[in-house]
PDB file of C-alpha atoms in Angstrom:
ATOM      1  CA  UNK A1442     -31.409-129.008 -83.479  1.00  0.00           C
ATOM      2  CA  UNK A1443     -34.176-128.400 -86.297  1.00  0.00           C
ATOM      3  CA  UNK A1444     -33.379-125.654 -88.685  1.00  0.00           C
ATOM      4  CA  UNK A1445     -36.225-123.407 -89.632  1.00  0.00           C
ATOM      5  CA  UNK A1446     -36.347-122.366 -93.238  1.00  0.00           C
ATOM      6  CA  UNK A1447     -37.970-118.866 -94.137  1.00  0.00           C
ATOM      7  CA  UNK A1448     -37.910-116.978 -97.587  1.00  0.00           C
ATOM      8  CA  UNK A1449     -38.573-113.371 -97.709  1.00  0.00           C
ATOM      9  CA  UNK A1450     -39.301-111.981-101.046  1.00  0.00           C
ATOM     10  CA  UNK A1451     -38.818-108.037-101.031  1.00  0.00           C
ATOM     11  CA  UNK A1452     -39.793-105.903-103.995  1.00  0.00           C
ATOM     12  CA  UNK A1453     -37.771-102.199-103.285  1.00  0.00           C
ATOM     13  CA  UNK A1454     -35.729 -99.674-104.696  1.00  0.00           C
ATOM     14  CA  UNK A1455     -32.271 -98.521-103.783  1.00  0.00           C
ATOM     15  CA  UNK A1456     -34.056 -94.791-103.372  1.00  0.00           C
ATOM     16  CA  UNK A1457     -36.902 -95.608-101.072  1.00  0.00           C
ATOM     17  CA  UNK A1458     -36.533 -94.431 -97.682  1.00  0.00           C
ATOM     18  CA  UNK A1459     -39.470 -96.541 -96.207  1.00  0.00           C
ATOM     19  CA  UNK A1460     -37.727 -99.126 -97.922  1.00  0.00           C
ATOM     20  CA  UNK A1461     -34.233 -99.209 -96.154  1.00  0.00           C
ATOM     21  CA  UNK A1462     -36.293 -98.994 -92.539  1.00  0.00           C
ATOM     22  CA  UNK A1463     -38.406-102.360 -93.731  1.00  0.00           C
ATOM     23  CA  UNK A1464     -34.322-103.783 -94.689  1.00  0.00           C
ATOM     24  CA  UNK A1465     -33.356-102.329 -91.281  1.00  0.00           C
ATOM     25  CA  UNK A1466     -36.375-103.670 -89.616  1.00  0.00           C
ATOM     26  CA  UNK A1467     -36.310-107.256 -91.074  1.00  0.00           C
ATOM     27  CA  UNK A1468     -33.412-107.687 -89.894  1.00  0.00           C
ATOM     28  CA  UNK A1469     -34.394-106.428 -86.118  1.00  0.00           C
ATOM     29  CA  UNK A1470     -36.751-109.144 -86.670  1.00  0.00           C
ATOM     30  CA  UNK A1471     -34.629-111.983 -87.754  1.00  0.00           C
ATOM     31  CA  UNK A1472     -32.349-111.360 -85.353  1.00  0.00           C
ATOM     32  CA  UNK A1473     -35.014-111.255 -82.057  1.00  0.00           C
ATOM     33  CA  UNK A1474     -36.477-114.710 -83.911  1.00  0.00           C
ATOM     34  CA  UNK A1475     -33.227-116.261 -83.714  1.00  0.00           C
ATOM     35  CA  UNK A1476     -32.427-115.609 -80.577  1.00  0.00           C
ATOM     36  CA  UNK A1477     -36.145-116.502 -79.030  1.00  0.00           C
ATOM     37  CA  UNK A1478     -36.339-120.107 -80.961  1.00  0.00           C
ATOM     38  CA  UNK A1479     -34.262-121.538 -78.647  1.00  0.00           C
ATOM     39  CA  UNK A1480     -34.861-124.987 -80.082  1.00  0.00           C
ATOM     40  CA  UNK A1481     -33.990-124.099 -83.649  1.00  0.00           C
ATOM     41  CA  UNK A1482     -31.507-123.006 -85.683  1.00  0.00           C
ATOM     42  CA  UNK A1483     -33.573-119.654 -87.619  1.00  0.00           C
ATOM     43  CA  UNK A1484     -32.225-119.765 -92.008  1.00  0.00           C
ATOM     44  CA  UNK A1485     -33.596-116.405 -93.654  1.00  0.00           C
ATOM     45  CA  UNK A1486     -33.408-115.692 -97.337  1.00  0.00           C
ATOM     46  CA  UNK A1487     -33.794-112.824 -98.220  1.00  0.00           C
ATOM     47  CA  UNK A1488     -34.781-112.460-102.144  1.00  0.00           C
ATOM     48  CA  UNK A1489     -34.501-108.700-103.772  1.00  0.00           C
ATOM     49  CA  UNK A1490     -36.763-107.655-106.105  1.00  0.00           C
ATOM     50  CA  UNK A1491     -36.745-104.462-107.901  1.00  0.00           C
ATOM     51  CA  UNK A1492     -39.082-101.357-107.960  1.00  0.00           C
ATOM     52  CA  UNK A1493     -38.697 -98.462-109.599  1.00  0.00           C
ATOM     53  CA  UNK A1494     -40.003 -95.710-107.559  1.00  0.00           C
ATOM     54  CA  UNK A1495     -39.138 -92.796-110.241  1.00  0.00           C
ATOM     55  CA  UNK A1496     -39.622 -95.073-113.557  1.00  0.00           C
ATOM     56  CA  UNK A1497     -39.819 -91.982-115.668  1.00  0.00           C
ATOM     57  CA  UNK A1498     -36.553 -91.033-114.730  1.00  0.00           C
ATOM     58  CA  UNK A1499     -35.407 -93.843-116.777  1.00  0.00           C
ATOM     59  CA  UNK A1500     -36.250 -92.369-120.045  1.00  0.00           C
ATOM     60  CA  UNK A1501     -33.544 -89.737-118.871  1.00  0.00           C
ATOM     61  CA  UNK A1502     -30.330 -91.849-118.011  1.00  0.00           C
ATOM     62  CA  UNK A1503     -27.894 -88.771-117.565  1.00  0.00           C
ATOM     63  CA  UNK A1504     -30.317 -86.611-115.366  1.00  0.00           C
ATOM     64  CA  UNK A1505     -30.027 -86.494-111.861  1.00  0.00           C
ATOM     65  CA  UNK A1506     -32.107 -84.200-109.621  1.00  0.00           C
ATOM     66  CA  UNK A1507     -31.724 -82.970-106.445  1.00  0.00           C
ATOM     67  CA  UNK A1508     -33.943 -84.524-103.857  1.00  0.00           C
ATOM     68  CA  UNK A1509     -35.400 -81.927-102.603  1.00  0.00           C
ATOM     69  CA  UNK A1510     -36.620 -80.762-105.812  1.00  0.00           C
ATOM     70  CA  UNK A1511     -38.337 -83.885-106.417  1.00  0.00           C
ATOM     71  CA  UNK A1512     -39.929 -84.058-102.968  1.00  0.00           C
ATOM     72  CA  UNK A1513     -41.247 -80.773-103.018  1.00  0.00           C
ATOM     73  CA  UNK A1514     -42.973 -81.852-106.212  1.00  0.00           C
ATOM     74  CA  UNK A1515     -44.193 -84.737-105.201  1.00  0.00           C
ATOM     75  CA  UNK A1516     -45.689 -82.790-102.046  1.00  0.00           C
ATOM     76  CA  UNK A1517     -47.236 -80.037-104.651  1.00  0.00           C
ATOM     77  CA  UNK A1518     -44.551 -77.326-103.100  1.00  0.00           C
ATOM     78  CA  UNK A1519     -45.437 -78.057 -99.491  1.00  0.00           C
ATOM     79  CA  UNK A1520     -41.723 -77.277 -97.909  1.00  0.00           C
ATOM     80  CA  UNK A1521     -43.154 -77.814 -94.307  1.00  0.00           C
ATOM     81  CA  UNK A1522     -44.457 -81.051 -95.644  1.00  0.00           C
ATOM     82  CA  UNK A1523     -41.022 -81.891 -96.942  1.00  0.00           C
ATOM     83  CA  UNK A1524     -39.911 -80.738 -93.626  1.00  0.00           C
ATOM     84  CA  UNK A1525     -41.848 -83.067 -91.496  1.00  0.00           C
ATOM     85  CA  UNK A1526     -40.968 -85.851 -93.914  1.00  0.00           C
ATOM     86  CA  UNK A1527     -37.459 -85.548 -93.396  1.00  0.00           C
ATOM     87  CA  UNK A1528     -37.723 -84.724 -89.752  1.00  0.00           C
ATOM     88  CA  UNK A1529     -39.367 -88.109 -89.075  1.00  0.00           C
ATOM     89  CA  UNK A1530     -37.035 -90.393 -91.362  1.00  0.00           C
ATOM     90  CA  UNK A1531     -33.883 -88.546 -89.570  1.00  0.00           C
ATOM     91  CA  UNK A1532     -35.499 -89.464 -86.192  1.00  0.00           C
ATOM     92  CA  UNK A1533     -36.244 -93.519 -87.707  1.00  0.00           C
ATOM     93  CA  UNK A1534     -33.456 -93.745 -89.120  1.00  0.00           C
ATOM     94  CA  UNK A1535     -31.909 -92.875 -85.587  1.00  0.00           C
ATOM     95  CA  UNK A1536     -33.564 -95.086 -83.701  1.00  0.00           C
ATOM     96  CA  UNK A1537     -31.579 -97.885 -86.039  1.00  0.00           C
ATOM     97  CA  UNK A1538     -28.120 -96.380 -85.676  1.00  0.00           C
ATOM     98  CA  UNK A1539     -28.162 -95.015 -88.872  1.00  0.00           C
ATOM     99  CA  UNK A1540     -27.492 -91.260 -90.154  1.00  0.00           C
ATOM    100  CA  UNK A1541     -29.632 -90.043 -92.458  1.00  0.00           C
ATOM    101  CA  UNK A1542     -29.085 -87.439 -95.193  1.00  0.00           C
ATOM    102  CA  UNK A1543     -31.415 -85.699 -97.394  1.00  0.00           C
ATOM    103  CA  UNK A1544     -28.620 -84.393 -99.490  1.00  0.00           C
ATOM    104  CA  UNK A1545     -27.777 -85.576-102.793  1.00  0.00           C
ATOM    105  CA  UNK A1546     -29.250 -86.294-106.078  1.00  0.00           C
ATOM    106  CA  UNK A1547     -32.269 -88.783-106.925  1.00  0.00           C
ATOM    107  CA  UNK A1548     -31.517 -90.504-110.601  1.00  0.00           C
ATOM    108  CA  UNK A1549     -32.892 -93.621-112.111  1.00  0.00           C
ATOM    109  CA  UNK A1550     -31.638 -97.025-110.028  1.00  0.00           C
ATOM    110  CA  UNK A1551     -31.950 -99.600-113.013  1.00  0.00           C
ATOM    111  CA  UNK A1552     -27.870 -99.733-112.573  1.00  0.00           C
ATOM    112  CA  UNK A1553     -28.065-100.747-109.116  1.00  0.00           C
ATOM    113  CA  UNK A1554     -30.268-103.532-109.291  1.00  0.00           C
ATOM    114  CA  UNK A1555     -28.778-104.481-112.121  1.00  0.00           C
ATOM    115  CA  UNK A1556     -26.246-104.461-109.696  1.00  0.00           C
ATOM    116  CA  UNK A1557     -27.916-106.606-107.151  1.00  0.00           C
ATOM    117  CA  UNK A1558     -28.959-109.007-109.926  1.00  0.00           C
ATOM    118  CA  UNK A1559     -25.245-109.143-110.848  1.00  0.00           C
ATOM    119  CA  UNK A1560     -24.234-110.390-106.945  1.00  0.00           C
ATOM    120  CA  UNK A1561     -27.216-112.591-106.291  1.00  0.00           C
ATOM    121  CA  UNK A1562     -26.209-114.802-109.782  1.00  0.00           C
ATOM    122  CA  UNK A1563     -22.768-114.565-109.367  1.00  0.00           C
ATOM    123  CA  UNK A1564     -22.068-114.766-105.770  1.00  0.00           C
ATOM    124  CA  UNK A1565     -25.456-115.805-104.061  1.00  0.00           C
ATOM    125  CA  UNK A1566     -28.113-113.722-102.142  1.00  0.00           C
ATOM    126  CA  UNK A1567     -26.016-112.575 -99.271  1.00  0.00           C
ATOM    127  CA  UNK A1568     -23.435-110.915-101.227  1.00  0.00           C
ATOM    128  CA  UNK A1569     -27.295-109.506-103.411  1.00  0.00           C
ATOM    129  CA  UNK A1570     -28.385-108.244 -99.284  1.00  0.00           C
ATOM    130  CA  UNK A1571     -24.987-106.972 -99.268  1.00  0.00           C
ATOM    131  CA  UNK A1572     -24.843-104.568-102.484  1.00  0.00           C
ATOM    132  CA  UNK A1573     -28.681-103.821-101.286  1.00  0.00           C
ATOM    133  CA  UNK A1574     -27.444-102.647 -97.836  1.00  0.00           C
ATOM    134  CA  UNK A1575     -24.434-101.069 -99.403  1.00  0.00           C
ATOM    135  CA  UNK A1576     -26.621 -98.931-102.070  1.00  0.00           C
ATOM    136  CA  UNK A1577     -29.101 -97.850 -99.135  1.00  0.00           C
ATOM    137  CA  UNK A1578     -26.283 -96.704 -97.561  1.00  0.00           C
ATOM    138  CA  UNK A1579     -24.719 -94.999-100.327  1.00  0.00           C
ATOM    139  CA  UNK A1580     -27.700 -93.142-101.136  1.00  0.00           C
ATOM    140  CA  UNK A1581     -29.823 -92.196 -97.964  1.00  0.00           C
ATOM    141  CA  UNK A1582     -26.907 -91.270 -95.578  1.00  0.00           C
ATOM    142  CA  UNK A1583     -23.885 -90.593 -98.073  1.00  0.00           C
ATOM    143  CA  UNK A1584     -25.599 -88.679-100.682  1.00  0.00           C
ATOM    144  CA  UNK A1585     -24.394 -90.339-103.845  1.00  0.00           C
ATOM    145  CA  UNK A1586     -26.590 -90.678-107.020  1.00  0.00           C
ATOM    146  CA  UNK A1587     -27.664 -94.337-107.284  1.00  0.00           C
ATOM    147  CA  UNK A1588     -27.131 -94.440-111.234  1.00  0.00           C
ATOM    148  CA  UNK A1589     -23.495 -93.035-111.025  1.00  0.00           C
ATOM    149  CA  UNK A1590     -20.758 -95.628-112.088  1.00  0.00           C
ATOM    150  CA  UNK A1591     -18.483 -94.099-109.405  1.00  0.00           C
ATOM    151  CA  UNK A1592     -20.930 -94.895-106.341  1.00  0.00           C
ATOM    152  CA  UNK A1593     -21.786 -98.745-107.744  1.00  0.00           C
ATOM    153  CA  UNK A1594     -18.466 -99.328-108.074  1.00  0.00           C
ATOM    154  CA  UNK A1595     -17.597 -98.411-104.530  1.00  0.00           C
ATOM    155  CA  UNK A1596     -20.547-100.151-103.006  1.00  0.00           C
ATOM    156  CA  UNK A1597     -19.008-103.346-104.683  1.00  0.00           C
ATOM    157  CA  UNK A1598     -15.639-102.631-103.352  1.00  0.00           C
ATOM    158  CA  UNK A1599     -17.316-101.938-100.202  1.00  0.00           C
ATOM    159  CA  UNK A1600     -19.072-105.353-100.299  1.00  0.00           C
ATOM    160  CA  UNK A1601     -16.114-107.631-101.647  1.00  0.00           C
ATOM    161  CA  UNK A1602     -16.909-107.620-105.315  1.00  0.00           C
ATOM    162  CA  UNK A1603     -13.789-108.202-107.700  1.00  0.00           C
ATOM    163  CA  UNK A1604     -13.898-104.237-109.219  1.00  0.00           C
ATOM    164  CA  UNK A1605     -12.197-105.277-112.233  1.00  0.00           C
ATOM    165  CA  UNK A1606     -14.816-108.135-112.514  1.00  0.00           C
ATOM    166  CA  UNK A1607     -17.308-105.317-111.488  1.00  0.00           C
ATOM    167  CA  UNK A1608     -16.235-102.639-114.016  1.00  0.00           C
ATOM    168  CA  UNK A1609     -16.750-104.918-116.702  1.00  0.00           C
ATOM    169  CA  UNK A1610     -20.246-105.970-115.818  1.00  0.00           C
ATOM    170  CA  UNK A1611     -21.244-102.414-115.710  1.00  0.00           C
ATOM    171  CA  UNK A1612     -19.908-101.594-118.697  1.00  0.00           C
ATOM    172  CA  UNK A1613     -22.122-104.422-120.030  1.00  0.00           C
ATOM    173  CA  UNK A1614     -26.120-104.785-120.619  1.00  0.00           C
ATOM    174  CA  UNK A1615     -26.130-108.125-118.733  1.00  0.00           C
ATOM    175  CA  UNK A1616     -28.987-108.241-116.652  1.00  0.00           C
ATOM    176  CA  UNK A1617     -30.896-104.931-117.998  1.00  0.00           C
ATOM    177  CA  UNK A1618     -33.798-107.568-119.532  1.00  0.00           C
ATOM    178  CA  UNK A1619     -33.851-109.095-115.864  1.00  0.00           C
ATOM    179  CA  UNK A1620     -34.110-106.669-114.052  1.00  0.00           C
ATOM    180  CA  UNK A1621     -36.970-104.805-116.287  1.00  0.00           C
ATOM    181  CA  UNK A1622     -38.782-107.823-116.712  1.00  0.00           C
ATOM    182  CA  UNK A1623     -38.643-108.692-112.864  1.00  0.00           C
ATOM    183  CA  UNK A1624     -40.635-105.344-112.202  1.00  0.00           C
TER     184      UNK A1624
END
């Protein structure tokens, strides 16, 4: 059987909402390809990249602001606008199983990719899709703050990252320069 070889290279944050549908979507996708190349065997990899989608909030490490503040900024105090927005992610979200919540805090992700960086070098790019997954999750239907050491370390419990191998990492500046210099 011929195995088919495709890299996908995906620049995102951990707080983008459009961004967790494309994760969810892609992997629709890769699954429906797999099962309709019936004469080969389908090998995605999937390559995170990040994005900061609020880069100033990373001149302000220890803030962290509700989301619906910032949204009704970034809609110039439209609520019904903010409204409709979060109407129509709660009903795409649905349609892929997935509860979402626009609770919570919005903070500055440079921890979480840093994060991501940390699985894909140490434990390859599934255990990277993994933490990605596991940080979308955290954030868009649990409500936790995506710079808070609490929430990265229970994504990488979630995933099957060593914590005490974890806690030390974070408490580290390894990969900052990576990850800032990848986006």
């Amino acid at each position: 059987m011929e195995t088919v070889k495709i890299k996908v290279d995906v620049v995102s944050d951990t707080v983008c909402p459009w961004c967790f549908l494309g994760k969810l979507r892609l992997e629709e996708a890769i699954n429906i390809a797999a099962k309709d190349i019936s004469k080969a065997k389908v090998e995605v990899e999937t390559i995170w990249h990040p994005y900061f989608l609020s880069a100033d909030l990373l001149k302000k490490p220890s803030l962290s602001i509700p989301k619906s503040k910032v949204y009704l900024k970034r809609f110039k105090g439209n609520q019904g606008a903010v409204e409709a927005m979060v109407s129509q992610f709660k009903q795409l979200f649905k349609e892929h199983g997935v509860a979402y919540s626009f609770g919570g805090n919005i903070s500055h992700t440079l921890h979480s990719h840093r994060l991501v960086e940390y699985a894909r070098a140490k434990y390859g790019n599934d255990m990277a899709n993994k933490v990605v997954h596991g940080m979308f999750v955290a954030y868009h239907c649990d409500q936790k703050t995506p710079s808070d050491i609490d929430t990265l370390k229970e994504v990488a419990a979630k995933v099957g990252l060593p914590l005490p191998e974890v806690e030390s990492f974070l408490r580290s500046n390894e990969f900052v320069d990576t990850v800032l210099d990848d986006v």
